[in-house]
Amino acid sequence: MTYFSPTDLIINPDGSSYHLAIRPDQVTDQIILVGDPERVPKVSQYFDRIDVKIHKREFVSHFGELNGKRIGVISSGIGADNVEIVLNELDALVNIDFDTRLTKNLHRSLNLIRLGTSGSIQESIPVDTFLISEAAIGFDNLAQFYGFSGSHMLDEAALDLWAKTIQYPIPVYGAKASAKLINQFESIPLRGYTLTAPGFYAPQGRTVRMNSLLPNFLTDVSAHAFEGNMITNIEMETAAYYAFATSLGHEMISLNAILANRITHEFSTDPEGQMRKLIELALDSIA
């Protein structure tokens, strides 16, 4: 067993995790993950009962019951840096004893389902469709700090070679979704490889007032498949979720509402309606 010091694992006076403010007894095995804190009640309104509501910073958590099963929904905020906080603390809550600060003998695996918005980077993938991220490639810097490992990680050598073909100068990492959860959501036929960007504007090929140093980034990525797998869409969290989940032993899947097509420059006329449909689809599939 490993001991974690008070500076490595910070526990609040009420026994909750430092950022999420969740106690170990409150964590459910089934958790929906969303980016926007305001999206949390839009998910939990479908619960049969809400037992716990927590709000600290951008992290909003509701726990309750749906069809006789305990379920939760948590917001991460935007970006892979926030995912790093959420996944580390969720894993600690279920696999570290907060009284002794020692790892537990029995590992607990969570079912984690991200519901998020995304932009298609292929002309053939229309707006207002849903897409499962079979795998995701991360362009953030987390791989420079973590030794990600696990059966769902993408091959590092293949990733390095692919990054060179698009002239991307920084190492990337990648991981796959849970095969079990992909089967659970077989009602969504569209699948693809997702690019997780470290920002919203230049890292996703947008130019406002500052010029990008990689002006052809989006077209380069969309034109170069990874090991025969087309890069279908771009967002800001999925690769980090997948890498942490496989490294820590949790089941994870990312379901995307495609609200924009970056190639045709189309945007959904009903983004809220599309997210509502995705929420309903996800809850129906896990009920």
Tab-separated table of C-alpha atoms in Angstrom:
chain	number	residue	atom	x	y	z
A	1	MET	CA	0.000	0.000	0.000
A	2	THR	CA	1.131	3.545	-0.756
A	3	TYR	CA	0.805	6.489	1.629
A	4	PHE	CA	-0.093	9.926	0.219
A	5	SER	CA	1.027	12.995	2.166
A	6	PRO	CA	-1.253	15.953	3.032
A	7	THR	CA	0.495	18.036	0.353
A	8	ASP	CA	0.076	15.399	-2.375
A	9	LEU	CA	-3.513	14.502	-1.554
A	10	ILE	CA	-5.235	17.540	-0.086
A	11	ILE	CA	-8.400	16.653	1.830
A	12	ASN	CA	-10.841	19.314	2.983
A	13	PRO	CA	-11.803	19.504	6.701
A	14	ASP	CA	-15.162	17.846	5.942
A	15	GLY	CA	-13.390	14.828	4.405
A	16	SER	CA	-14.019	15.846	0.787
A	17	SER	CA	-11.611	16.130	-2.161
A	18	TYR	CA	-9.819	19.456	-2.519
A	19	HIS	CA	-11.316	20.820	-5.758
A	20	LEU	CA	-14.450	18.745	-6.336
A	21	ALA	CA	-15.548	18.957	-2.667
A	22	ILE	CA	-16.995	15.437	-2.970
A	23	ARG	CA	-16.793	12.926	-0.095
A	24	PRO	CA	-15.944	9.261	-0.780
A	25	ASP	CA	-19.388	8.074	0.342
A	26	GLN	CA	-21.070	10.302	-2.264
A	27	VAL	CA	-19.361	8.909	-5.389
A	28	THR	CA	-21.501	6.738	-7.673
A	29	ASP	CA	-20.181	4.057	-10.022
A	30	GLN	CA	-21.990	5.673	-12.977
A	31	ILE	CA	-21.011	9.284	-13.695
A	32	ILE	CA	-21.901	11.632	-16.549
A	33	LEU	CA	-19.213	14.240	-17.265
A	34	VAL	CA	-19.982	17.573	-18.912
A	35	GLY	CA	-17.901	20.692	-19.459
A	36	ASP	CA	-20.386	23.472	-18.758
A	37	PRO	CA	-21.469	23.780	-15.074
A	38	GLU	CA	-24.878	24.997	-16.273
A	39	ARG	CA	-25.330	21.700	-18.104
A	40	VAL	CA	-25.314	19.699	-14.850
A	41	PRO	CA	-28.949	20.476	-13.881
A	42	LYS	CA	-29.956	19.843	-17.494
A	43	VAL	CA	-28.783	16.257	-16.936
A	44	SER	CA	-29.920	15.754	-13.352
A	45	GLN	CA	-33.450	17.006	-14.127
A	46	TYR	CA	-34.014	13.539	-15.601
A	47	PHE	CA	-32.978	11.777	-12.379
A	48	ASP	CA	-35.775	10.264	-10.323
A	49	ARG	CA	-34.205	11.808	-7.252
A	50	ILE	CA	-31.302	14.190	-6.521
A	51	ASP	CA	-29.685	13.519	-3.141
A	52	VAL	CA	-26.588	15.727	-3.257
A	53	LYS	CA	-25.721	19.042	-4.914
A	54	ILE	CA	-22.183	20.431	-4.676
A	55	HIS	CA	-20.719	23.569	-6.247
A	56	LYS	CA	-17.094	24.618	-5.925
A	57	ARG	CA	-15.402	26.772	-8.573
A	58	GLU	CA	-16.349	25.414	-12.023
A	59	PHE	CA	-16.979	21.963	-10.578
A	60	VAL	CA	-20.688	21.289	-10.057
A	61	SER	CA	-21.784	17.805	-8.974
A	62	HIS	CA	-25.235	16.266	-8.571
A	63	PHE	CA	-25.733	12.726	-7.257
A	64	GLY	CA	-29.007	10.867	-7.144
A	65	GLU	CA	-30.937	7.917	-8.525
A	66	LEU	CA	-32.314	6.892	-11.913
A	67	ASN	CA	-34.445	3.775	-12.377
A	68	GLY	CA	-33.281	2.362	-9.058
A	69	LYS	CA	-29.560	2.939	-9.757
A	70	ARG	CA	-27.280	5.550	-8.228
A	71	ILE	CA	-25.943	8.040	-10.755
A	72	GLY	CA	-24.003	11.281	-10.804
A	73	VAL	CA	-23.175	14.168	-13.095
A	74	ILE	CA	-20.090	16.390	-12.730
A	75	SER	CA	-18.870	19.418	-14.678
A	76	SER	CA	-15.177	19.692	-15.488
A	77	GLY	CA	-15.035	23.150	-16.994
A	78	ILE	CA	-13.039	23.596	-20.200
A	79	GLY	CA	-9.807	21.862	-21.136
A	80	ALA	CA	-7.486	18.955	-20.399
A	81	ASP	CA	-5.994	20.724	-17.369
A	82	ASN	CA	-9.377	20.529	-15.634
A	83	VAL	CA	-9.782	16.894	-16.671
A	84	GLU	CA	-6.481	16.206	-14.893
A	85	ILE	CA	-8.031	17.490	-11.663
A	86	VAL	CA	-11.358	15.693	-12.072
A	87	LEU	CA	-9.930	12.247	-12.920
A	88	ASN	CA	-7.222	12.340	-10.258
A	89	GLU	CA	-9.681	13.312	-7.555
A	90	LEU	CA	-12.423	10.904	-8.635
A	91	ASP	CA	-9.933	8.046	-8.661
A	92	ALA	CA	-8.567	9.063	-5.259
A	93	LEU	CA	-12.085	9.177	-3.811
A	94	VAL	CA	-12.740	5.542	-4.694
A	95	ASN	CA	-9.260	3.976	-4.500
A	96	ILE	CA	-7.577	5.746	-1.574
A	97	ASP	CA	-8.759	5.544	2.030
A	98	PHE	CA	-9.193	9.193	3.035
A	99	ASP	CA	-8.813	8.307	6.743
A	100	THR	CA	-5.489	6.461	6.468
A	101	ARG	CA	-4.256	8.053	3.197
A	102	LEU	CA	-3.352	4.564	1.970
A	103	THR	CA	-4.367	2.894	-1.288
A	104	LYS	CA	-7.212	0.431	-0.870
A	105	ASN	CA	-6.644	-3.286	-1.399
A	106	LEU	CA	-9.624	-3.604	-3.744
A	107	HIS	CA	-9.641	-1.442	-6.884
A	108	ARG	CA	-12.946	0.241	-7.793
A	109	SER	CA	-13.621	1.033	-11.439
A	110	LEU	CA	-16.005	3.804	-12.481
A	111	ASN	CA	-18.134	4.061	-15.633
A	112	LEU	CA	-17.509	7.562	-16.985
A	113	ILE	CA	-19.484	9.057	-19.876
A	114	ARG	CA	-18.545	12.439	-21.319
A	115	LEU	CA	-21.290	14.379	-23.085
A	116	GLY	CA	-19.786	17.267	-25.007
A	117	THR	CA	-19.935	19.514	-28.024
A	118	SER	CA	-17.498	19.229	-30.896
A	119	GLY	CA	-16.708	20.415	-34.395
A	120	SER	CA	-16.411	18.139	-37.411
A	121	ILE	CA	-13.253	18.515	-39.486
A	122	GLN	CA	-14.510	16.325	-42.332
A	123	GLU	CA	-16.947	17.647	-44.920
A	124	SER	CA	-18.770	14.295	-44.886
A	125	ILE	CA	-19.743	14.588	-41.196
A	126	PRO	CA	-22.736	16.934	-40.996
A	127	VAL	CA	-23.824	19.303	-38.271
A	128	ASP	CA	-26.437	18.030	-35.789
A	129	THR	CA	-25.156	14.462	-35.694
A	130	PHE	CA	-23.763	12.447	-32.764
A	131	LEU	CA	-20.339	10.806	-32.838
A	132	ILE	CA	-18.533	8.382	-30.546
A	133	SER	CA	-14.838	9.067	-30.071
A	134	GLU	CA	-13.355	5.615	-30.648
A	135	ALA	CA	-9.997	7.144	-29.762
A	136	ALA	CA	-8.550	10.592	-29.192
A	137	ILE	CA	-5.176	12.218	-29.763
A	138	GLY	CA	-4.077	14.872	-27.281
A	139	PHE	CA	-2.164	17.983	-28.348
A	140	ASP	CA	-1.928	19.358	-24.798
A	141	ASN	CA	1.170	18.984	-22.607
A	142	LEU	CA	-0.044	16.341	-20.134
A	143	ALA	CA	2.076	13.592	-21.690
A	144	GLN	CA	5.162	15.575	-20.685
A	145	PHE	CA	4.178	15.127	-17.025
A	146	TYR	CA	2.515	11.694	-16.891
A	147	GLY	CA	3.668	8.238	-17.883
A	148	PHE	CA	0.299	7.214	-19.293
A	149	SER	CA	-0.063	3.462	-19.678
A	150	GLY	CA	-2.752	0.864	-20.174
A	151	SER	CA	-4.285	-1.403	-22.768
A	152	HIS	CA	-6.129	1.458	-24.478
A	153	MET	CA	-3.135	3.738	-25.115
A	154	LEU	CA	-2.221	4.392	-28.758
A	155	ASP	CA	1.271	3.408	-29.926
A	156	GLU	CA	3.762	6.190	-29.163
A	157	ALA	CA	6.005	5.506	-32.157
A	158	ALA	CA	3.034	5.617	-34.539
A	159	LEU	CA	1.863	8.871	-32.940
A	160	ASP	CA	5.322	10.455	-33.309
A	161	LEU	CA	5.419	9.490	-36.977
A	162	TRP	CA	1.922	10.854	-37.574
A	163	ALA	CA	2.748	14.140	-35.810
A	164	LYS	CA	5.741	14.592	-38.119
A	165	THR	CA	3.538	14.155	-41.205
A	166	ILE	CA	1.469	17.174	-40.114
A	167	GLN	CA	4.614	19.079	-39.065
A	168	TYR	CA	3.514	19.333	-35.438
A	169	PRO	CA	6.632	20.013	-33.318
A	170	ILE	CA	5.438	18.834	-29.877
A	171	PRO	CA	4.941	15.201	-28.739
A	172	VAL	CA	1.338	13.996	-28.701
A	173	TYR	CA	-0.398	11.126	-26.911
A	174	GLY	CA	-3.519	9.125	-27.589
A	175	ALA	CA	-5.889	6.574	-26.102
A	176	LYS	CA	-8.994	4.593	-26.981
A	177	ALA	CA	-12.494	4.490	-25.531
A	178	SER	CA	-13.782	1.634	-23.391
A	179	ALA	CA	-14.894	-1.223	-25.651
A	180	LYS	CA	-17.585	-2.097	-23.113
A	181	LEU	CA	-19.091	1.380	-23.230
A	182	ILE	CA	-18.871	1.565	-27.033
A	183	ASN	CA	-21.072	-1.544	-27.151
A	184	GLN	CA	-23.460	0.085	-24.682
A	185	PHE	CA	-23.957	2.994	-27.092
A	186	GLU	CA	-24.319	1.017	-30.311
A	187	SER	CA	-27.355	3.181	-31.190
A	188	ILE	CA	-24.816	5.879	-32.247
A	189	PRO	CA	-23.444	4.567	-35.560
A	190	LEU	CA	-20.966	7.371	-36.294
A	191	ARG	CA	-17.490	6.691	-34.891
A	192	GLY	CA	-14.159	8.399	-35.335
A	193	TYR	CA	-10.799	9.555	-33.995
A	194	THR	CA	-10.970	12.833	-32.115
A	195	LEU	CA	-8.353	15.557	-31.854
A	196	THR	CA	-8.119	17.144	-28.397
A	197	ALA	CA	-6.761	20.677	-28.689
A	198	PRO	CA	-5.150	22.763	-25.900
A	199	GLY	CA	-7.258	25.822	-26.740
A	200	PHE	CA	-10.285	27.070	-28.652
A	201	TYR	CA	-8.928	29.581	-31.156
A	202	ALA	CA	-5.535	29.051	-32.862
A	203	PRO	CA	-5.210	25.447	-31.537
A	204	GLN	CA	-8.441	24.682	-33.381
A	205	GLY	CA	-7.519	26.562	-36.554
A	206	ARG	CA	-9.352	29.799	-35.738
A	207	THR	CA	-7.957	33.275	-36.333
A	208	VAL	CA	-9.442	36.342	-34.655
A	209	ARG	CA	-6.885	39.150	-34.160
A	210	MET	CA	-3.754	37.096	-33.507
A	211	ASN	CA	-2.158	35.067	-36.280
A	212	SER	CA	-1.572	31.360	-35.762
A	213	LEU	CA	1.924	29.940	-36.155
A	214	LEU	CA	0.279	26.850	-37.709
A	215	PRO	CA	-2.149	28.380	-40.241
A	216	ASN	CA	-2.716	25.063	-42.050
A	217	PHE	CA	-3.141	22.985	-38.888
A	218	LEU	CA	-6.806	22.069	-39.350
A	219	THR	CA	-6.513	21.140	-43.010
A	220	ASP	CA	-3.329	19.161	-42.348
A	221	VAL	CA	-4.970	17.135	-39.575
A	222	SER	CA	-8.157	16.498	-41.544
A	223	ALA	CA	-6.128	15.251	-44.528
A	224	HIS	CA	-3.834	12.850	-42.631
A	225	ALA	CA	-5.381	9.704	-41.139
A	226	PHE	CA	-3.761	7.985	-38.168
A	227	GLU	CA	-3.067	4.330	-38.990
A	228	GLY	CA	-5.917	4.407	-41.510
A	229	ASN	CA	-8.317	6.112	-39.074
A	230	MET	CA	-9.701	9.455	-40.215
A	231	ILE	CA	-9.526	12.332	-37.727
A	232	THR	CA	-13.197	13.227	-37.572
A	233	ASN	CA	-13.656	15.999	-35.033
A	234	ILE	CA	-11.952	18.412	-32.681
A	235	GLU	CA	-12.637	19.406	-29.052
A	236	MET	CA	-10.717	20.002	-25.798
A	237	GLU	CA	-11.043	17.126	-23.284
A	238	THR	CA	-11.474	13.614	-24.673
A	239	ALA	CA	-7.837	12.483	-25.044
A	240	ALA	CA	-7.074	13.429	-21.443
A	241	TYR	CA	-10.145	11.565	-20.223
A	242	TYR	CA	-9.184	8.451	-22.165
A	243	ALA	CA	-5.521	8.513	-21.104
A	244	PHE	CA	-6.293	8.928	-17.411
A	245	ALA	CA	-9.127	6.387	-17.486
A	246	THR	CA	-7.046	3.602	-19.024
A	247	SER	CA	-4.051	4.428	-16.795
A	248	LEU	CA	-6.169	4.411	-13.628
A	249	GLY	CA	-8.402	1.468	-14.558
A	250	HIS	CA	-11.757	3.110	-15.318
A	251	GLU	CA	-14.214	2.705	-18.197
A	252	MET	CA	-14.564	5.895	-20.258
A	253	ILE	CA	-16.383	7.033	-23.384
A	254	SER	CA	-16.892	10.418	-25.036
A	255	LEU	CA	-20.135	11.159	-26.890
A	256	ASN	CA	-20.009	14.243	-29.109
A	257	ALA	CA	-22.766	16.490	-30.375
A	258	ILE	CA	-21.393	17.838	-33.660
A	259	LEU	CA	-22.477	21.492	-33.589
A	260	ALA	CA	-20.142	22.817	-36.290
A	261	ASN	CA	-18.532	21.693	-39.505
A	262	ARG	CA	-15.207	23.500	-39.690
A	263	ILE	CA	-14.717	22.643	-43.364
A	264	THR	CA	-18.109	23.846	-44.664
A	265	HIS	CA	-18.332	26.613	-42.006
A	266	GLU	CA	-21.814	25.539	-40.925
A	267	PHE	CA	-23.047	25.863	-37.329
A	268	SER	CA	-26.077	24.259	-35.699
A	269	THR	CA	-29.238	26.353	-35.585
A	270	ASP	CA	-30.343	24.522	-32.410
A	271	PRO	CA	-27.270	23.706	-30.254
A	272	GLU	CA	-29.257	23.453	-27.013
A	273	GLY	CA	-31.740	21.109	-28.644
A	274	GLN	CA	-28.934	18.864	-29.863
A	275	MET	CA	-27.395	18.647	-26.396
A	276	ARG	CA	-30.781	17.841	-24.905
A	277	LYS	CA	-31.196	14.970	-27.376
A	278	LEU	CA	-27.711	13.658	-26.547
A	279	ILE	CA	-28.438	13.795	-22.818
A	280	GLU	CA	-31.674	11.877	-23.301
A	281	LEU	CA	-29.997	9.295	-25.539
A	282	ALA	CA	-27.206	8.724	-23.013
A	283	LEU	CA	-29.536	8.358	-20.031
A	284	ASP	CA	-31.814	5.983	-21.947
A	285	SER	CA	-28.804	3.809	-22.799
A	286	ILE	CA	-27.592	3.506	-19.186
A	287	ALA	CA	-30.967	3.315	-17.443
